[in-house]
Amino acid sequence: MSGTTNFVGVRRFSDLRSTVARIDTRDSTVIGLVLPAPLADNTAFPINEPVRLSTDDVDQFTKLGAGVAQDTVNQIKAEGISTDIVFVRSQHSALVDAQQKLEAEINSIVGSAGAGTGVWALLEAKSHLKLEPGCILAPGYTAHRIGNAANAIVAAARTVADRIIDCMVIADTPSTSVANAITWANDFKTALNVIGMYPAGVYNFGAGNVTRPLSASVAAAMVRRDKETGGPYKAFWNRPLNGVLGTSVPVGYTDGDAGSEANQLAQAGVGTVIEGSQLWAPFTTATDPTVASWRSIKKIRTRLAVSKAMLRPMRQYLSEDITPHMVTLIYRALDQFLSDLVTLGALIDYEVLWSKSSNPASVLSAGAMRVRMRWAETPDLIDLQLYDEPMPEAFDVLQAAIASALSQLGSSNIRVTA
């Protein structure tokens, strides 16, 4: 019944929506995993369909069947976390030739954007499972440079991650040498969302030591840190990887030595493990001068998470009349969200700007509005520089202290002179 219809008495029209949108970052601790699983149960894990895989579900783990997918779950669990994984089972190859089999399985992990297969199937996880990956993995397949070209899985996964927005690709570089790892990273020197790890790690899943890619452990370390701090705003490097027994090859690191292998890798955009288990990965592969200022993993994750968090909650204002009151509600919501991030230490400071030049009559009359925001992320300490120099004036203090001590002896035969 319309409020303009003639009526005698009192009528009620109720709108229980919150006037100020509540903005918060989503759970970014979901891992996206795309791998072949030739021994997996076909009903539980259909090909190219995203499936919710809980690390606590023993039945699901068993149905994966032995192989790289099970090993990946073992690595994630070994970090001491429980989380959901969006698992997409890609088609395995029955080819006998090892290189041909590898290339075929890489192709199936890459999949088709149009058909939504392989890594592209992760884009369907939100609508199918109500889950959205915060990182993408394909351990065992991302280190290869077929035909001396960039890894096709990482290239496709970074595009998928861009679509999700607040998502990182955690990959593995070749573990054959530091030089090969750096060459791999250079393929993605303009990527803001790719983390490359060198070398492989040593693990034990109950049947002896084995060598496996580090990317699964790094993803789990990210998840663990997010759970500890309640969001994606804190760095997760410079902490031990719980499940790693060592590295497949030693990585040299000496405090203060800029020429050590670990520092060479870091400056080239490659993460590693030092001292057996300490995760040493502050940067993404973004070494190109056009993007290098955003290479900090902590910084770019914060920027992407904050940007993404605003989109869905602010949708509630669409279809409302553009009035001063409605605009103030939008600005209050943004101000509250960004203020909370300052309190959490994620941001240093921020501004939410109304620009008349950005909102001329032609824009407002078309039903559009432009809100400009500025903020600065709190950086993680990466380069602590300690300077020392001699202090000759300290001996003046020592002289005065000696003179004072001797004077207090009270003996007339002990005299302090200039």
Short mmCIF file of C-alpha atoms in Angstrom, two decimals:
data_model
loop_
_atom_site.label_atom_id
_atom_site.label_comp_id
_atom_site.label_asym_id
_atom_site.label_seq_id
_atom_site.Cartn_x
_atom_site.Cartn_y
_atom_site.Cartn_z
CA MET A 1 0.00 0.00 0.00
CA SER A 2 1.43 3.33 -1.04
CA GLY A 3 2.21 5.96 1.56
CA THR A 4 0.24 8.45 -0.57
CA THR A 5 -2.97 6.39 -0.43
CA ASN A 6 -5.74 8.07 1.57
CA PHE A 7 -5.97 6.60 5.06
CA VAL A 8 -7.24 7.63 8.48
CA GLY A 9 -4.93 6.49 11.29
CA VAL A 10 -1.25 5.62 11.78
CA ARG A 11 0.71 3.38 9.44
CA ARG A 12 4.21 1.88 9.74
CA PHE A 13 6.83 1.66 7.00
CA SER A 14 9.93 -0.19 8.28
CA ASP A 15 13.46 -0.12 6.85
CA LEU A 16 15.88 -2.08 9.04
CA ARG A 17 18.98 -1.62 6.91
CA SER A 18 22.01 -0.07 8.58
CA THR A 19 22.53 3.46 7.38
CA VAL A 20 26.33 3.34 7.69
CA ALA A 21 27.86 0.40 5.84
CA ARG A 22 30.03 -1.94 7.90
CA ILE A 23 33.29 -2.51 6.00
CA ASP A 24 35.68 -5.27 6.99
CA THR A 25 38.24 -7.41 5.21
CA ARG A 26 37.10 -10.87 4.22
CA ASP A 27 38.71 -14.10 5.29
CA SER A 28 41.80 -14.19 3.10
CA THR A 29 43.05 -17.45 4.58
CA VAL A 30 41.50 -19.74 1.96
CA ILE A 31 44.06 -21.55 -0.18
CA GLY A 32 43.37 -22.19 -3.87
CA LEU A 33 45.02 -25.39 -5.07
CA VAL A 34 45.04 -26.78 -8.63
CA LEU A 35 46.71 -30.15 -9.21
CA PRO A 36 46.23 -33.50 -10.91
CA ALA A 37 45.22 -36.32 -8.55
CA PRO A 38 45.17 -39.54 -10.58
CA LEU A 39 44.18 -41.71 -7.61
CA ALA A 40 41.46 -39.41 -6.29
CA ASP A 41 37.83 -40.43 -5.89
CA ASN A 42 36.03 -39.23 -9.02
CA THR A 43 32.80 -38.46 -7.17
CA ALA A 44 34.42 -36.51 -4.37
CA PHE A 45 36.79 -34.66 -6.70
CA PRO A 46 35.38 -34.25 -10.23
CA ILE A 47 37.74 -32.87 -12.86
CA ASN A 48 37.83 -29.05 -13.19
CA GLU A 49 35.24 -28.36 -10.50
CA PRO A 50 36.13 -26.41 -7.33
CA VAL A 51 35.63 -28.51 -4.19
CA ARG A 52 35.84 -27.41 -0.56
CA LEU A 53 38.62 -29.46 1.00
CA SER A 54 38.99 -29.15 4.76
CA THR A 55 42.42 -29.91 6.19
CA ASP A 56 40.64 -31.51 9.18
CA ASP A 57 38.57 -33.93 7.09
CA VAL A 58 40.38 -37.28 7.18
CA ASP A 59 37.86 -38.88 4.81
CA GLN A 60 38.46 -36.24 2.16
CA PHE A 61 42.22 -36.56 2.62
CA THR A 62 42.00 -40.30 2.03
CA LYS A 63 39.86 -39.84 -1.08
CA LEU A 64 42.54 -37.60 -2.61
CA GLY A 65 44.75 -40.65 -3.05
CA ALA A 66 48.51 -40.70 -2.72
CA GLY A 67 50.38 -38.08 -4.69
CA VAL A 68 51.33 -34.43 -4.82
CA ALA A 69 47.89 -33.23 -3.67
CA GLN A 70 48.04 -35.32 -0.49
CA ASP A 71 51.61 -34.17 0.11
CA THR A 72 50.49 -30.55 -0.24
CA VAL A 73 47.78 -31.02 2.39
CA ASN A 74 50.37 -32.69 4.64
CA GLN A 75 52.65 -29.67 4.26
CA ILE A 76 49.83 -27.27 5.08
CA LYS A 77 48.80 -29.26 8.15
CA ALA A 78 52.43 -29.48 9.29
CA GLU A 79 52.43 -25.70 9.79
CA GLY A 80 49.94 -26.22 12.62
CA ILE A 81 46.86 -24.70 11.01
CA SER A 82 43.35 -25.76 10.05
CA THR A 83 41.87 -24.11 7.00
CA ASP A 84 39.69 -24.62 3.96
CA ILE A 85 41.22 -25.28 0.58
CA VAL A 86 39.48 -24.66 -2.72
CA PHE A 87 40.77 -27.68 -4.63
CA VAL A 88 40.43 -28.00 -8.39
CA ARG A 89 41.46 -31.39 -9.68
CA SER A 90 43.05 -31.03 -13.09
CA GLN A 91 43.36 -33.80 -15.67
CA HIS A 92 46.40 -36.04 -15.21
CA SER A 93 48.34 -37.45 -18.14
CA ALA A 94 48.95 -41.12 -18.86
CA LEU A 95 51.89 -40.42 -21.17
CA VAL A 96 55.00 -42.47 -20.46
CA ASP A 97 57.60 -39.90 -21.50
CA ALA A 98 58.30 -37.79 -18.40
CA GLN A 99 58.71 -34.48 -20.24
CA GLN A 100 55.60 -34.97 -22.36
CA LYS A 101 53.64 -35.98 -19.26
CA LEU A 102 54.85 -32.86 -17.40
CA GLU A 103 53.90 -30.54 -20.26
CA ALA A 104 50.47 -32.14 -20.63
CA GLU A 105 49.73 -31.76 -16.93
CA ILE A 106 50.96 -28.16 -16.92
CA ASN A 107 48.54 -27.47 -19.76
CA SER A 108 45.65 -29.02 -17.82
CA ILE A 109 46.47 -26.91 -14.74
CA VAL A 110 46.57 -23.76 -16.88
CA GLY A 111 43.18 -24.70 -18.31
CA SER A 112 40.91 -22.54 -20.42
CA ALA A 113 39.62 -19.11 -19.46
CA GLY A 114 36.60 -19.53 -21.71
CA ALA A 115 35.69 -22.98 -20.41
CA GLY A 116 36.54 -22.15 -16.81
CA THR A 117 38.91 -25.07 -16.37
CA GLY A 118 42.24 -25.40 -14.55
CA VAL A 119 43.19 -22.33 -12.50
CA TRP A 120 40.30 -20.45 -14.09
CA ALA A 121 37.87 -22.70 -12.22
CA LEU A 122 38.96 -20.92 -9.01
CA LEU A 123 36.91 -17.93 -10.16
CA GLU A 124 33.78 -20.05 -9.69
CA ALA A 125 34.60 -20.91 -6.07
CA LYS A 126 32.80 -17.90 -4.63
CA SER A 127 29.50 -18.69 -6.34
CA HIS A 128 29.75 -22.47 -5.90
CA LEU A 129 31.32 -22.78 -2.45
CA LYS A 130 31.02 -19.31 -0.86
CA LEU A 131 34.81 -19.37 -0.65
CA GLU A 132 37.32 -17.15 -2.42
CA PRO A 133 41.03 -17.98 -2.54
CA GLY A 134 43.52 -15.62 -0.92
CA CYS A 135 46.40 -17.44 -2.60
CA ILE A 136 46.88 -19.85 -5.51
CA LEU A 137 49.20 -22.87 -5.56
CA ALA A 138 50.22 -25.63 -7.95
CA PRO A 139 53.24 -27.19 -6.20
CA GLY A 140 55.52 -29.25 -8.40
CA TYR A 141 54.46 -27.55 -11.61
CA THR A 142 55.25 -23.84 -11.28
CA ALA A 143 59.05 -24.06 -11.34
CA HIS A 144 59.38 -25.22 -14.96
CA ARG A 145 60.28 -22.91 -17.86
CA ILE A 146 59.19 -24.96 -20.87
CA GLY A 147 61.01 -23.87 -24.00
CA ASN A 148 62.92 -21.22 -22.04
CA ALA A 149 59.65 -19.32 -21.56
CA ALA A 150 57.81 -18.05 -18.48
CA ASN A 151 55.86 -20.65 -16.54
CA ALA A 152 52.39 -20.81 -18.06
CA ILE A 153 50.65 -21.72 -14.79
CA VAL A 154 52.01 -18.67 -12.97
CA ALA A 155 51.13 -16.45 -15.92
CA ALA A 156 47.52 -17.65 -15.87
CA ALA A 157 47.26 -17.71 -12.07
CA ARG A 158 48.41 -14.10 -11.70
CA THR A 159 45.58 -13.05 -14.02
CA VAL A 160 43.08 -15.04 -11.96
CA ALA A 161 44.52 -13.46 -8.80
CA ASP A 162 44.11 -10.01 -10.36
CA ARG A 163 40.44 -10.79 -10.96
CA ILE A 164 39.97 -11.82 -7.32
CA ILE A 165 41.99 -8.70 -6.34
CA ASP A 166 43.27 -9.60 -2.85
CA CYS A 167 44.96 -12.81 -3.89
CA MET A 168 48.62 -13.86 -4.24
CA VAL A 169 50.24 -16.53 -6.40
CA ILE A 170 52.74 -18.53 -4.34
CA ALA A 171 54.98 -20.44 -6.72
CA ASP A 172 58.29 -22.28 -6.80
CA THR A 173 61.36 -21.36 -8.78
CA PRO A 174 63.79 -23.92 -10.21
CA SER A 175 65.83 -25.36 -7.33
CA THR A 176 68.84 -26.17 -9.53
CA SER A 177 70.71 -22.92 -8.88
CA VAL A 178 70.35 -19.36 -7.61
CA ALA A 179 70.94 -18.08 -11.16
CA ASN A 180 68.09 -20.16 -12.55
CA ALA A 181 65.80 -18.98 -9.75
CA ILE A 182 66.58 -15.35 -10.55
CA THR A 183 65.97 -15.96 -14.27
CA TRP A 184 62.56 -17.46 -13.36
CA ALA A 185 61.65 -14.43 -11.24
CA ASN A 186 62.65 -12.04 -13.99
CA ASP A 187 59.81 -13.46 -16.10
CA PHE A 188 57.41 -11.86 -13.60
CA LYS A 189 59.29 -8.67 -12.76
CA THR A 190 56.18 -6.51 -13.30
CA ALA A 191 53.84 -8.78 -11.30
CA LEU A 192 52.69 -7.38 -7.97
CA ASN A 193 51.07 -10.62 -6.81
CA VAL A 194 53.64 -13.37 -7.47
CA ILE A 195 55.85 -14.87 -4.74
CA GLY A 196 58.61 -17.20 -5.91
CA MET A 197 60.37 -19.62 -3.53
CA TYR A 198 63.85 -21.19 -3.79
CA PRO A 199 64.91 -24.00 -3.31
CA ALA A 200 62.77 -27.02 -2.28
CA GLY A 201 62.22 -28.21 1.29
CA VAL A 202 62.87 -31.49 3.05
CA TYR A 203 59.86 -33.09 4.78
CA ASN A 204 58.86 -36.33 6.46
CA PHE A 205 55.27 -37.54 6.13
CA GLY A 206 55.84 -40.78 7.99
CA ALA A 207 57.72 -42.78 5.37
CA GLY A 208 61.17 -41.20 5.32
CA ASN A 209 62.51 -37.84 4.23
CA VAL A 210 61.31 -36.48 0.92
CA THR A 211 61.94 -33.29 -1.06
CA ARG A 212 58.92 -31.17 -1.90
CA PRO A 213 58.27 -27.58 -3.16
CA LEU A 214 58.20 -24.89 -0.48
CA SER A 215 55.15 -23.02 -1.79
CA ALA A 216 52.61 -25.02 0.24
CA SER A 217 54.47 -24.31 3.49
CA VAL A 218 54.70 -20.61 2.65
CA ALA A 219 50.97 -20.45 1.94
CA ALA A 220 50.29 -22.12 5.29
CA ALA A 221 52.64 -19.67 7.04
CA MET A 222 50.65 -16.81 5.51
CA VAL A 223 47.40 -18.37 6.71
CA ARG A 224 48.81 -18.90 10.19
CA ARG A 225 49.95 -15.28 10.49
CA ASP A 226 46.59 -13.99 9.22
CA LYS A 227 44.81 -16.05 11.85
CA GLU A 228 47.17 -14.85 14.59
CA THR A 229 46.66 -11.16 13.79
CA GLY A 230 43.06 -11.23 12.55
CA GLY A 231 43.75 -10.02 9.03
CA PRO A 232 46.18 -9.80 6.12
CA TYR A 233 47.98 -6.70 7.38
CA LYS A 234 51.09 -8.18 9.00
CA ALA A 235 54.25 -9.60 7.44
CA PHE A 236 54.60 -13.37 7.70
CA TRP A 237 58.31 -13.72 6.88
CA ASN A 238 61.22 -13.96 9.37
CA ARG A 239 59.42 -16.75 11.18
CA PRO A 240 60.19 -20.47 11.20
CA LEU A 241 58.37 -22.86 8.90
CA ASN A 242 57.19 -25.53 11.30
CA GLY A 243 57.09 -28.49 8.94
CA VAL A 244 60.36 -27.98 7.08
CA LEU A 245 63.31 -30.12 8.18
CA GLY A 246 65.76 -28.29 5.93
CA THR A 247 66.30 -27.19 2.35
CA SER A 248 67.17 -29.34 -0.65
CA VAL A 249 70.36 -27.30 -1.11
CA PRO A 250 71.92 -24.94 1.45
CA VAL A 251 71.26 -21.22 1.08
CA GLY A 252 74.06 -18.99 2.27
CA TYR A 253 73.22 -16.18 4.66
CA THR A 254 75.41 -14.10 6.95
CA ASP A 255 74.07 -11.18 8.96
CA GLY A 256 75.37 -7.95 7.50
CA ASP A 257 76.68 -9.51 4.27
CA ALA A 258 74.92 -7.93 1.29
CA GLY A 259 76.61 -10.45 -0.99
CA SER A 260 75.12 -13.53 0.64
CA GLU A 261 72.91 -15.80 -1.45
CA ALA A 262 69.78 -15.04 0.57
CA ASN A 263 70.17 -11.31 -0.03
CA GLN A 264 70.87 -11.79 -3.74
CA LEU A 265 67.67 -13.81 -3.98
CA ALA A 266 65.61 -11.29 -2.01
CA GLN A 267 66.77 -8.36 -4.11
CA ALA A 268 65.87 -10.34 -7.24
CA GLY A 269 62.36 -10.98 -5.91
CA VAL A 270 62.88 -14.57 -4.77
CA GLY A 271 62.03 -15.83 -1.29
CA THR A 272 64.03 -18.52 0.46
CA VAL A 273 64.65 -20.29 3.76
CA ILE A 274 67.73 -19.53 5.85
CA GLU A 275 69.23 -21.38 8.80
CA GLY A 276 67.26 -24.50 7.96
CA SER A 277 63.71 -23.28 8.56
CA GLN A 278 63.52 -19.48 8.81
CA LEU A 279 61.28 -18.05 6.08
CA TRP A 280 63.16 -15.20 4.39
CA ALA A 281 60.72 -13.74 1.87
CA PRO A 282 59.86 -10.04 2.20
CA PHE A 283 59.30 -9.30 -1.50
CA THR A 284 57.26 -10.35 -4.51
CA THR A 285 58.88 -10.72 -7.93
CA ALA A 286 58.10 -7.03 -8.70
CA THR A 287 61.61 -5.74 -9.42
CA ASP A 288 60.82 -3.60 -12.47
CA PRO A 289 61.35 0.11 -11.65
CA THR A 290 57.73 0.86 -12.56
CA VAL A 291 56.41 -1.34 -9.73
CA ALA A 292 59.35 -1.92 -7.37
CA SER A 293 57.97 0.50 -4.76
CA TRP A 294 55.15 -2.01 -4.20
CA ARG A 295 57.31 -5.14 -3.97
CA SER A 296 56.82 -5.60 -0.22
CA ILE A 297 54.43 -8.52 0.27
CA LYS A 298 52.99 -6.90 3.39
CA LYS A 299 52.45 -3.58 1.65
CA ILE A 300 50.78 -4.93 -1.49
CA ARG A 301 48.59 -7.37 0.46
CA THR A 302 47.38 -4.52 2.65
CA ARG A 303 46.66 -2.26 -0.33
CA LEU A 304 44.74 -4.97 -2.18
CA ALA A 305 42.84 -6.15 0.91
CA VAL A 306 41.71 -2.62 1.80
CA SER A 307 40.65 -1.86 -1.76
CA LYS A 308 38.74 -5.13 -2.11
CA ALA A 309 37.02 -4.82 1.27
CA MET A 310 35.14 -1.68 0.26
CA LEU A 311 33.44 -3.02 -2.84
CA ARG A 312 30.71 -5.31 -1.52
CA PRO A 313 29.61 -3.28 1.56
CA MET A 314 29.37 -0.03 -0.41
CA ARG A 315 26.98 -1.71 -2.84
CA GLN A 316 24.14 -0.99 -0.38
CA TYR A 317 24.16 2.67 -1.41
CA LEU A 318 23.46 1.92 -5.05
CA SER A 319 19.93 2.94 -6.11
CA GLU A 320 19.72 5.50 -3.28
CA ASP A 321 19.09 9.16 -4.09
CA ILE A 322 22.24 11.24 -4.41
CA THR A 323 21.69 13.71 -1.59
CA PRO A 324 24.03 15.41 0.88
CA HIS A 325 22.80 13.02 3.57
CA MET A 326 23.51 9.90 1.51
CA VAL A 327 26.97 11.18 0.61
CA THR A 328 27.78 11.81 4.28
CA LEU A 329 26.80 8.19 5.05
CA ILE A 330 29.27 6.94 2.44
CA TYR A 331 32.03 9.13 3.82
CA ARG A 332 31.28 8.08 7.40
CA ALA A 333 31.52 4.41 6.44
CA LEU A 334 34.86 4.90 4.68
CA ASP A 335 36.20 7.05 7.52
CA GLN A 336 35.28 4.45 10.16
CA PHE A 337 36.88 1.62 8.17
CA LEU A 338 40.14 3.45 7.49
CA SER A 339 40.29 4.78 11.05
CA ASP A 340 40.05 1.22 12.36
CA LEU A 341 42.97 0.25 10.12
CA VAL A 342 45.08 3.02 11.62
CA THR A 343 44.23 1.69 15.08
CA LEU A 344 45.24 -1.80 13.97
CA GLY A 345 48.56 -0.49 12.70
CA ALA A 346 47.81 -1.45 9.10
CA LEU A 347 47.84 2.18 7.94
CA ILE A 348 49.87 5.18 9.03
CA ASP A 349 47.29 7.77 8.02
CA TYR A 350 44.57 8.41 5.46
CA GLU A 351 42.31 11.03 3.86
CA VAL A 352 38.89 10.72 2.23
CA LEU A 353 38.44 13.59 -0.21
CA TRP A 354 35.46 15.24 -1.85
CA SER A 355 36.57 16.85 -5.08
CA LYS A 356 34.20 19.23 -6.79
CA SER A 357 36.28 19.06 -9.95
CA SER A 358 35.90 15.26 -10.02
CA ASN A 359 32.14 15.52 -9.50
CA PRO A 360 30.83 18.13 -11.96
CA ALA A 361 27.13 18.41 -12.72
CA SER A 362 27.52 16.19 -15.78
CA VAL A 363 28.82 13.32 -13.61
CA LEU A 364 26.25 13.73 -10.82
CA SER A 365 23.36 14.06 -13.25
CA ALA A 366 24.38 10.75 -14.82
CA GLY A 367 24.07 9.07 -11.41
CA ALA A 368 27.79 8.74 -10.82
CA MET A 369 29.94 9.89 -7.94
CA ARG A 370 33.70 9.79 -7.44
CA VAL A 371 35.23 9.38 -4.00
CA ARG A 372 38.97 9.87 -3.75
CA MET A 373 40.98 8.28 -0.94
CA ARG A 374 44.62 8.52 0.06
CA TRP A 375 46.38 6.30 2.56
CA ALA A 376 49.82 4.96 3.41
CA GLU A 377 50.44 1.41 4.55
CA THR A 378 52.65 0.81 7.58
CA PRO A 379 55.87 -0.70 6.19
CA ASP A 380 57.51 -3.79 7.63
CA LEU A 381 61.10 -3.33 8.80
CA ILE A 382 63.33 -4.90 6.17
CA ASP A 383 66.69 -3.14 6.38
CA LEU A 384 67.81 -2.39 9.96
CA GLN A 385 71.06 -0.41 9.73
CA LEU A 386 73.22 -0.27 12.86
CA TYR A 387 76.09 2.27 12.79
CA ASP A 388 78.94 2.33 15.27
CA GLU A 389 81.88 4.71 15.75
CA PRO A 390 84.46 5.39 18.44
CA MET A 391 83.58 7.65 21.39
CA PRO A 392 86.79 9.27 22.69
CA GLU A 393 84.87 11.65 24.99
CA ALA A 394 83.89 8.66 27.07
CA PHE A 395 87.38 8.72 28.58
CA ASP A 396 86.67 12.18 29.98
CA VAL A 397 83.75 10.64 31.83
CA LEU A 398 86.00 7.79 33.00
CA GLN A 399 88.64 10.26 34.24
CA ALA A 400 86.04 12.21 36.21
CA ALA A 401 84.63 9.01 37.71
CA ILE A 402 88.10 7.85 38.80
CA ALA A 403 88.85 11.25 40.36
CA SER A 404 85.52 11.23 42.20
CA ALA A 405 86.10 7.69 43.50
CA LEU A 406 89.61 8.53 44.76
CA SER A 407 88.42 11.75 46.42
CA GLN A 408 85.82 9.80 48.35
CA LEU A 409 88.50 7.61 49.99
CA GLY A 410 89.06 10.43 52.49
CA SER A 411 92.81 9.92 52.74
CA SER A 412 94.95 13.07 52.99
CA ASN A 413 97.74 11.20 51.27
CA ILE A 414 95.69 10.54 48.12
CA ARG A 415 95.34 13.68 46.09
CA VAL A 416 93.61 14.27 42.75
CA THR A 417 95.30 16.82 40.51
CA ALA A 418 94.62 18.25 37.09
#
